[in-house]
PDB file of C-alpha atoms in Angstrom:
ATOM      1  CA  UNK A   1       0.000   0.000   0.000  1.00 84.00           C
ATOM      2  CA  UNK A   2       1.320   3.417  -0.989  1.00 82.00           C
ATOM      3  CA  UNK A   3       1.770   5.442   2.157  1.00 92.00           C
ATOM      4  CA  UNK A   4       3.688   7.937   4.238  1.00 96.00           C
ATOM      5  CA  UNK A   5       4.534   6.594   7.681  1.00 97.00           C
ATOM      6  CA  UNK A   6       5.329   8.830  10.625  1.00 97.00           C
ATOM      7  CA  UNK A   7       6.546   7.789  14.042  1.00 97.00           C
ATOM      8  CA  UNK A   8       5.717   8.243  16.789  1.00 97.00           C
ATOM      9  CA  UNK A   9       2.024   9.126  16.600  1.00 96.00           C
ATOM     10  CA  UNK A  10       2.083  10.753  20.015  1.00 97.00           C
ATOM     11  CA  UNK A  11       4.998  12.179  21.967  1.00 97.00           C
ATOM     12  CA  UNK A  12       5.241  14.087  25.229  1.00 97.00           C
ATOM     13  CA  UNK A  13       8.666  15.473  26.050  1.00 96.00           C
ATOM     14  CA  UNK A  14      10.345  18.070  28.207  1.00 96.00           C
ATOM     15  CA  UNK A  15      11.857  21.357  27.164  1.00 97.00           C
ATOM     16  CA  UNK A  16      15.361  21.006  25.783  1.00 97.00           C
ATOM     17  CA  UNK A  17      15.404  17.245  25.256  1.00 97.00           C
ATOM     18  CA  UNK A  18      16.374  16.504  21.653  1.00 97.00           C
ATOM     19  CA  UNK A  19      13.920  14.443  19.668  1.00 97.00           C
ATOM     20  CA  UNK A  20      13.442  13.091  16.163  1.00 98.00           C
ATOM     21  CA  UNK A  21      10.203  12.389  14.356  1.00 98.00           C
ATOM     22  CA  UNK A  22      10.693   9.916  11.540  1.00 98.00           C
ATOM     23  CA  UNK A  23       8.982   9.960   8.160  1.00 98.00           C
ATOM     24  CA  UNK A  24       9.209   7.315   5.480  1.00 98.00           C
ATOM     25  CA  UNK A  25       7.449   6.948   2.126  1.00 97.00           C
ATOM     26  CA  UNK A  26       7.295   3.898  -0.144  1.00 95.00           C
ATOM     27  CA  UNK A  27       6.259   5.630  -3.381  1.00 92.00           C
ATOM     28  CA  UNK A  28       9.715   6.676  -4.621  1.00 92.00           C
ATOM     29  CA  UNK A  29       8.658  10.320  -4.404  1.00 90.00           C
ATOM     30  CA  UNK A  30      11.332  12.950  -4.880  1.00 90.00           C
ATOM     31  CA  UNK A  31       9.595  15.714  -2.953  1.00 90.00           C
ATOM     32  CA  UNK A  32       9.004  15.521   0.788  1.00 94.00           C
ATOM     33  CA  UNK A  33       7.850  18.155   3.229  1.00 95.00           C
ATOM     34  CA  UNK A  34       7.007  18.747   6.872  1.00 97.00           C
ATOM     35  CA  UNK A  35       4.001  20.791   8.006  1.00 97.00           C
ATOM     36  CA  UNK A  36       2.703  21.763  11.392  1.00 97.00           C
ATOM     37  CA  UNK A  37      -0.981  22.317  12.101  1.00 95.00           C
ATOM     38  CA  UNK A  38      -2.062  24.809  14.737  1.00 94.00           C
ATOM     39  CA  UNK A  39      -5.564  26.055  15.603  1.00 89.00           C
ATOM     40  CA  UNK A  40      -6.530  29.085  13.557  1.00 87.00           C
ATOM     41  CA  UNK A  41      -3.387  28.863  11.421  1.00 91.00           C
ATOM     42  CA  UNK A  42      -3.972  25.830   9.247  1.00 91.00           C
ATOM     43  CA  UNK A  43      -0.963  23.890   7.995  1.00 94.00           C
ATOM     44  CA  UNK A  44       2.318  25.733   7.677  1.00 95.00           C
ATOM     45  CA  UNK A  45       5.384  24.355   5.930  1.00 94.00           C
ATOM     46  CA  UNK A  46       8.481  23.831   8.066  1.00 97.00           C
ATOM     47  CA  UNK A  47      11.031  22.358   5.651  1.00 96.00           C
ATOM     48  CA  UNK A  48      10.966  20.627   2.316  1.00 93.00           C
ATOM     49  CA  UNK A  49      13.263  18.502   0.200  1.00 93.00           C
ATOM     50  CA  UNK A  50      13.343  18.253  -3.581  1.00 89.00           C
ATOM     51  CA  UNK A  51      15.548  15.156  -3.549  1.00 91.00           C
ATOM     52  CA  UNK A  52      18.367  13.407  -1.685  1.00 94.00           C
ATOM     53  CA  UNK A  53      20.710  15.901  -0.019  1.00 93.00           C
ATOM     54  CA  UNK A  54      18.550  18.846  -1.201  1.00 92.00           C
ATOM     55  CA  UNK A  55      16.594  20.577   1.557  1.00 94.00           C
ATOM     56  CA  UNK A  56      15.279  24.091   2.084  1.00 93.00           C
ATOM     57  CA  UNK A  57      13.379  26.154   4.609  1.00 94.00           C
ATOM     58  CA  UNK A  58       9.652  26.578   4.490  1.00 92.00           C
ATOM     59  CA  UNK A  59       7.636  29.267   6.234  1.00 91.00           C
ATOM     60  CA  UNK A  60       8.364  28.351   9.865  1.00 96.00           C
ATOM     61  CA  UNK A  61      11.788  26.644  10.042  1.00 97.00           C
ATOM     62  CA  UNK A  62      13.046  28.119  13.323  1.00 97.00           C
ATOM     63  CA  UNK A  63      13.888  25.462  15.892  1.00 97.00           C
ATOM     64  CA  UNK A  64      13.819  22.568  13.422  1.00 98.00           C
ATOM     65  CA  UNK A  65      16.325  20.630  11.365  1.00 98.00           C
ATOM     66  CA  UNK A  66      15.875  18.018   8.669  1.00 98.00           C
ATOM     67  CA  UNK A  67      18.037  15.664   6.670  1.00 96.00           C
ATOM     68  CA  UNK A  68      17.534  13.698   3.466  1.00 97.00           C
ATOM     69  CA  UNK A  69      20.210  11.055   3.215  1.00 97.00           C
ATOM     70  CA  UNK A  70      17.948   8.539   1.502  1.00 96.00           C
ATOM     71  CA  UNK A  71      15.081   9.128  -0.875  1.00 96.00           C
ATOM     72  CA  UNK A  72      12.480   7.403   1.279  1.00 97.00           C
ATOM     73  CA  UNK A  73      13.300   9.034   4.641  1.00 98.00           C
ATOM     74  CA  UNK A  74      12.925  12.611   5.821  1.00 98.00           C
ATOM     75  CA  UNK A  75      13.305  12.926   9.607  1.00 98.00           C
ATOM     76  CA  UNK A  76      12.370  16.082  11.513  1.00 98.00           C
ATOM     77  CA  UNK A  77      14.767  16.970  14.308  1.00 98.00           C
ATOM     78  CA  UNK A  78      14.080  19.257  17.242  1.00 97.00           C
ATOM     79  CA  UNK A  79      17.462  19.903  18.853  1.00 96.00           C
ATOM     80  CA  UNK A  80      16.068  21.793  21.860  1.00 97.00           C
ATOM     81  CA  UNK A  81      12.267  21.609  21.891  1.00 97.00           C
ATOM     82  CA  UNK A  82      10.283  24.430  23.468  1.00 97.00           C
ATOM     83  CA  UNK A  83       6.599  24.621  24.476  1.00 97.00           C
ATOM     84  CA  UNK A  84       5.765  26.733  21.392  1.00 97.00           C
ATOM     85  CA  UNK A  85       6.623  23.694  19.279  1.00 98.00           C
ATOM     86  CA  UNK A  86       3.695  21.818  20.779  1.00 98.00           C
ATOM     87  CA  UNK A  87       1.693  21.044  17.664  1.00 97.00           C
ATOM     88  CA  UNK A  88       0.393  18.431  15.249  1.00 97.00           C
ATOM     89  CA  UNK A  89       3.013  17.568  12.647  1.00 98.00           C
ATOM     90  CA  UNK A  90       2.485  16.093   9.196  1.00 97.00           C
ATOM     91  CA  UNK A  91       4.947  14.691   6.730  1.00 97.00           C
ATOM     92  CA  UNK A  92       3.954  14.708   3.062  1.00 95.00           C
ATOM     93  CA  UNK A  93       5.428  13.509  -0.200  1.00 93.00           C
ATOM     94  CA  UNK A  94       4.728  13.821  -3.893  1.00 87.00           C
ATOM     95  CA  UNK A  95       6.197  13.151  -7.292  1.00 78.00           C
ATOM     96  CA  UNK A  96       8.278  16.129  -8.339  1.00 70.00           C
ATOM     97  CA  UNK A  97       7.477  18.087 -11.455  1.00 62.00           C
ATOM     98  CA  UNK A  98       4.283  16.437 -12.541  1.00 57.00           C
ATOM     99  CA  UNK A  99       1.744  18.764 -14.055  1.00 56.00           C
ATOM    100  CA  UNK A 100      -1.092  16.571 -12.895  1.00 58.00           C
ATOM    101  CA  UNK A 101      -2.807  18.374 -10.045  1.00 58.00           C
ATOM    102  CA  UNK A 102      -4.630  15.248  -9.094  1.00 56.00           C
ATOM    103  CA  UNK A 103      -1.473  13.633  -7.813  1.00 57.00           C
ATOM    104  CA  UNK A 104      -1.456  16.156  -5.006  1.00 71.00           C
ATOM    105  CA  UNK A 105       0.432  15.353  -1.831  1.00 86.00           C
ATOM    106  CA  UNK A 106       0.205  12.166   0.187  1.00 91.00           C
ATOM    107  CA  UNK A 107       0.196  12.940   3.889  1.00 95.00           C
ATOM    108  CA  UNK A 108       1.155  10.824   6.862  1.00 96.00           C
ATOM    109  CA  UNK A 109      -1.270  10.324   9.737  1.00 96.00           C
ATOM    110  CA  UNK A 110       0.384  12.933  11.918  1.00 97.00           C
ATOM    111  CA  UNK A 111       2.474  13.188  15.085  1.00 98.00           C
ATOM    112  CA  UNK A 112       0.965  14.917  18.100  1.00 97.00           C
ATOM    113  CA  UNK A 113       3.865  16.523  19.982  1.00 98.00           C
ATOM    114  CA  UNK A 114       3.554  18.076  23.413  1.00 98.00           C
ATOM    115  CA  UNK A 115       6.525  19.897  24.949  1.00 97.00           C
ATOM    116  CA  UNK A 116       6.209  20.627  28.664  1.00 96.00           C
TER     117      UNK A 116
ATOM    118  CA  UNK B   1       0.628  37.140   6.460  1.00 72.00           C
ATOM    119  CA  UNK B   2      -2.171  34.667   5.729  1.00 81.00           C
ATOM    120  CA  UNK B   3      -2.238  34.400   1.952  1.00 92.00           C
ATOM    121  CA  UNK B   4      -5.059  31.857   1.930  1.00 95.00           C
ATOM    122  CA  UNK B   5      -7.979  32.498   4.256  1.00 95.00           C
ATOM    123  CA  UNK B   6     -10.959  30.452   5.280  1.00 96.00           C
ATOM    124  CA  UNK B   7     -12.978  32.895   7.336  1.00 92.00           C
ATOM    125  CA  UNK B   8     -15.572  30.436   8.599  1.00 95.00           C
ATOM    126  CA  UNK B   9     -14.096  28.219  11.325  1.00 94.00           C
ATOM    127  CA  UNK B  10     -17.127  25.954  11.238  1.00 96.00           C
ATOM    128  CA  UNK B  11     -20.228  25.116   9.246  1.00 97.00           C
ATOM    129  CA  UNK B  12     -23.215  22.994  10.210  1.00 98.00           C
ATOM    130  CA  UNK B  13     -25.693  21.618   7.665  1.00 98.00           C
ATOM    131  CA  UNK B  14     -28.471  19.079   7.506  1.00 98.00           C
ATOM    132  CA  UNK B  15     -28.015  15.820   5.650  1.00 98.00           C
ATOM    133  CA  UNK B  16     -29.157  16.122   2.038  1.00 97.00           C
ATOM    134  CA  UNK B  17     -28.679  19.884   1.879  1.00 98.00           C
ATOM    135  CA  UNK B  18     -25.869  21.784   0.178  1.00 98.00           C
ATOM    136  CA  UNK B  19     -22.627  22.593   2.000  1.00 98.00           C
ATOM    137  CA  UNK B  20     -20.712  25.618   0.744  1.00 98.00           C
ATOM    138  CA  UNK B  21     -17.183  26.177   2.015  1.00 98.00           C
ATOM    139  CA  UNK B  22     -15.433  29.395   1.095  1.00 98.00           C
ATOM    140  CA  UNK B  23     -11.821  30.399   0.618  1.00 98.00           C
ATOM    141  CA  UNK B  24     -10.161  33.704  -0.250  1.00 97.00           C
ATOM    142  CA  UNK B  25      -6.600  34.349  -1.326  1.00 97.00           C
ATOM    143  CA  UNK B  26      -4.463  37.440  -1.639  1.00 96.00           C
ATOM    144  CA  UNK B  27      -1.552  36.330  -3.828  1.00 93.00           C
ATOM    145  CA  UNK B  28      -2.403  36.904  -7.487  1.00 93.00           C
ATOM    146  CA  UNK B  29       0.458  34.578  -8.467  1.00 92.00           C
ATOM    147  CA  UNK B  30      -1.499  31.546  -7.287  1.00 93.00           C
ATOM    148  CA  UNK B  31      -2.682  29.584 -10.301  1.00 91.00           C
ATOM    149  CA  UNK B  32      -3.701  26.228  -8.837  1.00 91.00           C
ATOM    150  CA  UNK B  33      -6.111  25.537  -6.030  1.00 94.00           C
ATOM    151  CA  UNK B  34      -6.855  22.365  -4.118  1.00 93.00           C
ATOM    152  CA  UNK B  35      -9.212  21.195  -1.411  1.00 95.00           C
ATOM    153  CA  UNK B  36      -8.170  18.673   1.187  1.00 95.00           C
ATOM    154  CA  UNK B  37     -10.348  16.816   3.652  1.00 96.00           C
ATOM    155  CA  UNK B  38      -9.133  15.742   7.069  1.00 95.00           C
ATOM    156  CA  UNK B  39     -10.688  13.318   9.514  1.00 95.00           C
ATOM    157  CA  UNK B  40      -9.546  13.207  13.165  1.00 91.00           C
ATOM    158  CA  UNK B  41      -6.369  11.191  13.732  1.00 87.00           C
ATOM    159  CA  UNK B  42      -5.652  11.062   9.985  1.00 92.00           C
ATOM    160  CA  UNK B  43      -3.622  13.131   7.578  1.00 94.00           C
ATOM    161  CA  UNK B  44      -5.288  15.395   5.000  1.00 94.00           C
ATOM    162  CA  UNK B  45      -6.431  13.669   1.822  1.00 93.00           C
ATOM    163  CA  UNK B  46      -6.788  15.269  -1.587  1.00 91.00           C
ATOM    164  CA  UNK B  47     -10.383  15.990  -2.606  1.00 93.00           C
ATOM    165  CA  UNK B  48     -10.579  18.152  -5.726  1.00 93.00           C
ATOM    166  CA  UNK B  49      -8.549  20.773  -7.562  1.00 92.00           C
ATOM    167  CA  UNK B  50      -8.887  23.535 -10.135  1.00 93.00           C
ATOM    168  CA  UNK B  51      -6.477  25.569 -12.228  1.00 90.00           C
ATOM    169  CA  UNK B  52      -6.940  29.237 -12.938  1.00 91.00           C
ATOM    170  CA  UNK B  53      -7.832  28.651 -16.582  1.00 91.00           C
ATOM    171  CA  UNK B  54     -11.112  27.158 -15.404  1.00 92.00           C
ATOM    172  CA  UNK B  55     -13.915  28.551 -13.294  1.00 94.00           C
ATOM    173  CA  UNK B  56     -15.521  25.258 -12.331  1.00 96.00           C
ATOM    174  CA  UNK B  57     -14.500  21.677 -11.751  1.00 95.00           C
ATOM    175  CA  UNK B  58     -16.866  18.899 -10.797  1.00 96.00           C
ATOM    176  CA  UNK B  59     -16.278  15.460  -9.323  1.00 94.00           C
ATOM    177  CA  UNK B  60     -19.403  13.612  -8.259  1.00 96.00           C
ATOM    178  CA  UNK B  61     -20.996  15.430  -5.343  1.00 97.00           C
ATOM    179  CA  UNK B  62     -18.119  17.911  -5.123  1.00 97.00           C
ATOM    180  CA  UNK B  63     -17.790  21.051  -7.232  1.00 98.00           C
ATOM    181  CA  UNK B  64     -15.168  23.756  -6.890  1.00 97.00           C
ATOM    182  CA  UNK B  65     -15.840  27.243  -8.256  1.00 98.00           C
ATOM    183  CA  UNK B  66     -13.104  29.795  -8.873  1.00 97.00           C
ATOM    184  CA  UNK B  67     -13.667  33.539  -9.226  1.00 96.00           C
ATOM    185  CA  UNK B  68     -10.219  34.809 -10.120  1.00 95.00           C
ATOM    186  CA  UNK B  69     -11.161  38.488 -10.244  1.00 95.00           C
ATOM    187  CA  UNK B  70     -12.481  38.272  -6.692  1.00 96.00           C
ATOM    188  CA  UNK B  71      -9.681  35.934  -5.595  1.00 96.00           C
ATOM    189  CA  UNK B  72     -12.306  33.619  -4.194  1.00 97.00           C
ATOM    190  CA  UNK B  73     -13.061  29.952  -4.465  1.00 96.00           C
ATOM    191  CA  UNK B  74     -15.737  27.776  -3.001  1.00 98.00           C
ATOM    192  CA  UNK B  75     -16.405  24.085  -2.551  1.00 98.00           C
ATOM    193  CA  UNK B  76     -19.968  22.860  -2.949  1.00 98.00           C
ATOM    194  CA  UNK B  77     -21.033  19.479  -1.626  1.00 98.00           C
ATOM    195  CA  UNK B  78     -24.424  18.289  -2.853  1.00 98.00           C
ATOM    196  CA  UNK B  79     -26.065  16.423  -1.267  1.00 98.00           C
ATOM    197  CA  UNK B  80     -24.206  16.534   2.032  1.00 98.00           C
ATOM    198  CA  UNK B  81     -23.814  13.283   3.943  1.00 98.00           C
ATOM    199  CA  UNK B  82     -22.848  12.634   7.588  1.00 97.00           C
ATOM    200  CA  UNK B  83     -19.630  11.011   6.349  1.00 97.00           C
ATOM    201  CA  UNK B  84     -18.617  14.383   4.913  1.00 98.00           C
ATOM    202  CA  UNK B  85     -18.158  15.698   8.460  1.00 98.00           C
ATOM    203  CA  UNK B  86     -14.473  16.630   8.601  1.00 97.00           C
ATOM    204  CA  UNK B  87     -12.098  19.584   8.474  1.00 96.00           C
ATOM    205  CA  UNK B  88     -11.732  21.016   4.974  1.00 98.00           C
ATOM    206  CA  UNK B  89      -8.590  22.873   3.969  1.00 96.00           C
ATOM    207  CA  UNK B  90      -8.248  25.087   0.957  1.00 96.00           C
ATOM    208  CA  UNK B  91      -4.728  25.252  -0.518  1.00 94.00           C
ATOM    209  CA  UNK B  92      -3.057  27.195  -3.316  1.00 93.00           C
ATOM    210  CA  UNK B  93       0.051  26.861  -5.478  1.00 89.00           C
ATOM    211  CA  UNK B  94       1.897  29.139  -7.867  1.00 87.00           C
ATOM    212  CA  UNK B  95       2.784  26.241 -10.135  1.00 78.00           C
ATOM    213  CA  UNK B  96       1.242  22.793 -10.503  1.00 71.00           C
ATOM    214  CA  UNK B  97       4.166  21.289  -8.570  1.00 70.00           C
ATOM    215  CA  UNK B  98       4.956  24.128  -6.174  1.00 74.00           C
ATOM    216  CA  UNK B  99       4.597  24.568  -2.466  1.00 82.00           C
ATOM    217  CA  UNK B 100       1.110  24.291  -1.024  1.00 87.00           C
ATOM    218  CA  UNK B 101      -0.086  27.257   1.029  1.00 92.00           C
ATOM    219  CA  UNK B 102      -3.021  26.275   3.225  1.00 94.00           C
ATOM    220  CA  UNK B 103      -5.938  28.102   4.722  1.00 95.00           C
ATOM    221  CA  UNK B 104      -6.926  27.733   8.377  1.00 95.00           C
ATOM    222  CA  UNK B 105      -9.528  25.071   7.730  1.00 95.00           C
ATOM    223  CA  UNK B 106     -13.304  24.857   8.176  1.00 97.00           C
ATOM    224  CA  UNK B 107     -14.942  22.217  10.358  1.00 97.00           C
ATOM    225  CA  UNK B 108     -17.970  20.834   8.526  1.00 98.00           C
ATOM    226  CA  UNK B 109     -20.617  18.976  10.525  1.00 98.00           C
ATOM    227  CA  UNK B 110     -23.419  17.268   8.643  1.00 98.00           C
ATOM    228  CA  UNK B 111     -26.331  16.313  10.890  1.00 96.00           C
ATOM    229  CA  UNK B 112     -28.464  13.256  10.066  1.00 93.00           C
TER     230      UNK B 112
END
């Protein structure tokens, strides 16, 4: 089954304790992205990657890092989490460059992160 | 700066009636628009899209209308069903493969 898998689904951590949220896709997609969803703000892009070893900042990159060493994996790293990073996080992937709008993005099921 | 806005946080309709979800955008460079549907504990899923060369796109019970001069689009669901109850996000792109910019979302509740 074609899918984007995120882990963990739920995470409660303390301020300053480094954490990694994993994301893996099995569709051989070039493009991967991380979004966070907050009430009243919708989904905002954190980082994206056009292919292996190619990453760039989205709209809200502060406090986050990413890496893309393999095509299928795109982990999100919080080096020193703070309470304002409490949010619902989504990883998404898509084929790069297609003109077919209907491909859209495939999203993971989300990671609910709470930083206390 | 919210470039895509969904000004109605929630909408409640009766089963069988029409649901109309609205979306406004400010960036005139957006040329492609998409609607996503999200159930609790799941990621958003693609619903329907439209490019700026069209003013209407239909897929079964779902129709998206685009008014480019007003920078406004709407999603019509007819007839509405209880299973349509979800959060609906409007999203826009400058190119067909570009970054998605999302609105805040509208919670649709369809009552039996």
